XYZ file of C-alpha atoms in Angstrom:
257
model
C 18.639 14.532 -101.862
C 20.386 11.219 -102.317
C 23.301 10.348 -104.551
C 23.322 7.003 -106.294
C 25.720 5.335 -108.655
C 24.852 5.147 -112.309
C 24.418 1.365 -111.981
C 21.811 1.796 -109.252
C 19.924 4.350 -111.320
C 20.189 2.149 -114.418
C 18.766 -0.872 -112.600
C 15.874 1.198 -111.312
C 15.220 2.744 -114.718
C 15.149 -0.726 -116.303
C 12.349 -1.782 -113.972
C 10.392 1.391 -114.844
C 10.848 1.300 -118.624
C 8.001 1.107 -121.141
C 10.165 -0.161 -124.001
C 8.606 1.484 -127.037
C 8.330 0.867 -130.755
C 5.869 3.277 -132.335
C 7.788 3.640 -135.567
C 5.614 4.086 -138.633
C 7.449 1.211 -140.313
C 7.181 -1.208 -137.377
C 6.794 -4.837 -138.459
C 5.737 -8.104 -136.800
C 9.401 -9.152 -136.675
C 10.222 -5.923 -134.853
C 7.557 -6.743 -132.256
C 9.094 -10.179 -131.662
C 12.453 -8.478 -131.209
C 10.947 -5.924 -128.813
C 9.324 -8.631 -126.674
C 12.676 -10.405 -126.404
C 14.555 -7.192 -125.611
C 12.105 -6.404 -122.801
C 13.371 -9.525 -121.030
C 16.982 -8.503 -120.560
C 19.756 -10.417 -118.775
C 19.530 -7.783 -116.028
C 15.757 -8.100 -115.568
C 12.515 -7.215 -117.269
C 11.278 -3.841 -118.356
C 7.938 -2.777 -116.884
C 6.146 -2.929 -120.238
C 6.364 -2.686 -123.980
C 4.455 0.094 -125.738
C 3.302 -0.688 -129.285
C 0.742 0.090 -131.972
C -2.711 -1.442 -131.399
C -2.410 -3.685 -134.449
C 0.394 -5.617 -132.763
C -1.215 -6.198 -129.348
C -2.620 -9.644 -130.158
C 0.756 -10.750 -131.515
C 2.585 -9.505 -128.419
C 0.089 -11.233 -126.154
C 0.680 -14.498 -128.008
C 4.451 -14.085 -127.669
C 4.427 -13.122 -123.983
C 1.492 -15.248 -122.895
C -1.082 -14.537 -120.215
C 0.071 -13.029 -116.947
C 3.579 -12.169 -118.130
C 5.415 -9.688 -115.883
C 6.143 -7.479 -118.905
C 2.924 -5.536 -119.465
C 1.583 -4.679 -122.904
C 0.742 -1.005 -123.399
C -0.760 0.426 -126.554
C -1.728 3.853 -127.852
C -5.105 5.263 -128.864
C -6.076 8.600 -130.399
C -2.413 8.618 -131.355
C -0.563 10.752 -132.172
C -2.863 13.591 -133.259
C -5.335 13.549 -130.386
C -8.146 14.562 -132.734
C -9.929 11.330 -133.627
C -13.710 11.098 -133.076
C -14.617 9.816 -129.625
C -16.497 6.807 -131.021
C -13.409 5.777 -132.982
C -11.212 6.024 -129.888
C -13.694 3.993 -127.837
C -13.750 1.268 -130.511
C -9.954 1.295 -130.732
C -9.688 0.914 -126.964
C -12.220 -1.905 -126.765
C -10.363 -3.853 -129.443
C -6.998 -3.302 -127.752
C -8.326 -4.556 -124.421
C -9.919 -7.564 -126.131
C -6.587 -8.299 -127.834
C -4.818 -8.386 -124.469
C -3.565 -4.887 -123.690
C -2.758 -4.273 -120.032
C -2.430 -0.509 -120.396
C -3.936 2.123 -122.686
C -1.968 5.279 -123.507
C -4.549 7.845 -124.636
C -3.665 11.135 -126.310
C -6.035 13.764 -124.964
C -7.681 16.115 -127.501
C -5.031 18.710 -126.756
C -5.806 20.960 -129.725
C -9.410 21.295 -128.558
C -8.157 21.874 -125.021
C -5.868 24.686 -126.166
C -8.897 26.264 -127.849
C -10.679 26.296 -124.483
C -12.667 23.049 -124.669
C -11.947 21.433 -121.305
C -15.111 19.336 -121.602
C -13.685 17.458 -124.586
C -10.723 16.307 -122.515
C -12.842 15.339 -119.538
C -15.348 13.403 -121.649
C -12.710 11.485 -123.565
C -10.745 10.503 -120.472
C -13.916 9.428 -118.651
C -15.195 7.410 -121.607
C -11.874 5.666 -122.275
C -11.376 4.993 -118.579
C -14.755 3.234 -118.631
C -13.375 0.804 -121.236
C -10.329 0.027 -119.091
C -11.828 -2.633 -116.894
C -9.544 -3.632 -114.018
C -6.703 -4.447 -114.030
C -6.251 -2.443 -117.273
C -4.761 0.974 -116.504
C -5.171 4.257 -118.367
C -2.326 6.638 -119.149
C -3.223 10.047 -120.581
C -0.763 11.778 -122.897
C -0.961 15.560 -122.520
C 1.535 16.538 -125.269
C 3.180 19.050 -122.956
C 5.665 20.286 -125.548
C 2.754 21.634 -127.582
C 0.781 22.892 -124.576
C 4.001 24.658 -123.496
C 2.311 27.116 -121.088
C 2.833 25.914 -117.492
C -0.748 26.877 -116.606
C -2.103 24.753 -119.460
C 0.072 21.793 -118.458
C -1.148 22.066 -114.877
C -4.795 22.344 -115.907
C -4.589 19.441 -118.356
C -3.015 17.349 -115.596
C -5.803 18.264 -113.196
C -8.586 17.445 -115.648
C -7.068 14.093 -116.609
C -6.629 13.123 -112.978
C -10.121 14.290 -112.022
C -11.548 12.246 -114.906
C -9.933 9.059 -113.629
C -6.555 8.693 -115.366
C -4.191 6.297 -113.623
C -1.142 7.988 -115.175
C -0.411 11.351 -116.702
C 2.220 11.162 -119.452
C 4.119 14.017 -121.018
C 4.319 13.267 -124.707
C 3.792 11.157 -127.790
C 7.429 11.413 -128.820
C 6.165 12.599 -132.213
C 6.517 16.373 -131.787
C 9.451 18.773 -131.610
C 9.484 19.079 -127.798
C 8.680 16.032 -125.695
C 9.468 15.318 -122.038
C 11.176 18.131 -120.143
C 12.060 18.453 -116.455
C 9.966 21.631 -116.319
C 6.813 19.819 -117.455
C 7.638 16.883 -115.211
C 7.741 19.122 -112.157
C 4.329 20.603 -112.937
C 2.787 17.174 -113.508
C 4.314 15.608 -110.395
C 3.033 18.523 -108.331
C -0.447 17.958 -109.787
C -0.241 14.295 -108.780
C 0.914 15.257 -105.302
C -2.012 17.650 -104.951
C -4.781 15.562 -106.520
C -5.880 13.753 -103.391
C -5.589 10.183 -104.655
C -2.860 7.803 -105.846
C -1.777 8.451 -109.436
C 1.284 7.879 -111.572
C 3.648 9.721 -113.928
C 5.312 8.864 -117.247
C 7.892 11.079 -118.944
C 8.158 10.038 -122.600
C 10.162 11.199 -125.581
C 13.767 12.334 -125.396
C 14.773 10.272 -122.345
C 17.806 8.565 -123.865
C 20.431 8.066 -121.167
C 20.756 6.936 -117.594
C 21.754 10.509 -116.774
C 18.444 11.710 -118.249
C 16.567 9.108 -116.204
C 18.326 10.245 -113.050
C 17.006 13.781 -113.506
C 13.387 12.597 -113.600
C 13.844 10.154 -110.723
C 15.362 12.994 -108.721
C 12.291 15.134 -109.339
C 10.055 12.273 -108.234
C 12.067 11.880 -105.033
C 11.942 15.617 -104.364
C 8.219 16.096 -104.976
C 6.670 12.739 -104.077
C 9.208 11.381 -101.606
C 12.123 8.981 -101.846
C 11.036 5.522 -102.895
C 7.760 6.668 -104.455
C 8.815 5.757 -107.990
C 7.907 2.115 -108.644
C 6.463 0.391 -111.735
C 3.016 1.140 -110.322
C 3.650 4.877 -110.028
C 6.340 5.820 -112.545
C 7.358 4.807 -116.076
C 9.798 5.981 -118.691
C 8.513 5.909 -122.272
C 11.539 5.384 -124.487
C 12.923 3.411 -127.389
C 16.634 4.182 -127.023
C 17.075 4.263 -123.241
C 17.454 0.490 -122.907
C 20.767 0.407 -124.749
C 22.305 2.950 -122.373
C 20.868 1.142 -119.340
C 22.414 -2.143 -120.463
C 25.743 -0.487 -121.246
C 25.874 0.924 -117.720
C 24.828 -2.360 -116.108
C 27.410 -4.228 -118.187
C 30.105 -1.787 -117.051
C 30.695 -0.483 -120.564
C 29.606 3.097 -119.988
C 31.835 5.853 -118.677
C 31.285 8.674 -116.209
C 29.156 10.633 -118.666
C 26.195 8.445 -117.751
C 26.578 8.961 -114.018
C 23.673 10.883 -112.542
C 23.236 12.245 -109.035
C 19.884 12.947 -107.473
């Protein structure tokens, strides 16, 4: 295990951050603000994550080929939309300029024993994600709760072609946890192909980020976590990252891993 200063962890977390605004009252002005915030004085975040209706606006603001990727959500947050609706939503988002699609799996159906529903949706949405568009699958691990269910959902999503497995929508009582992260990282390690991980919801401080980066180092190997393989989904984490990088944050944000 390696120990790093909070500034080192903060700089790494900044490069891995999907800066998120999925508030119900999000406005076009808020999207402009988010795009600007993603380009911080200390470097860019990996992506912004926004509602589909704002993708075209964000693409216009950032332009083509911008290093800050545009991620959007589909089948969100309930996971129970009809497949045809989710396909149409995904096609429109890609046409509008999305670089990444964050898909909520039909987790309620999965919990009722319908693994085929998860597999079919992931496969069909992956088919809409023409390269270089990448697919993240949101498992809603705080609702799945059972470690065996989290592991199985991870396996199905990965088998069906997901580029990332992501913990949570951030819209339920329990979102990312280290326990779920460990299960999902182990599934990635064991899946036999390159895949990526995104803890989302409840990651608010550099200390929190250090816990998840430590798990990635432990399970996948030091240096594995890059913007291609690891993201944080968060709306509030950026402020703590910038406070640490600006030297305004005390020892409470120091994390060892």
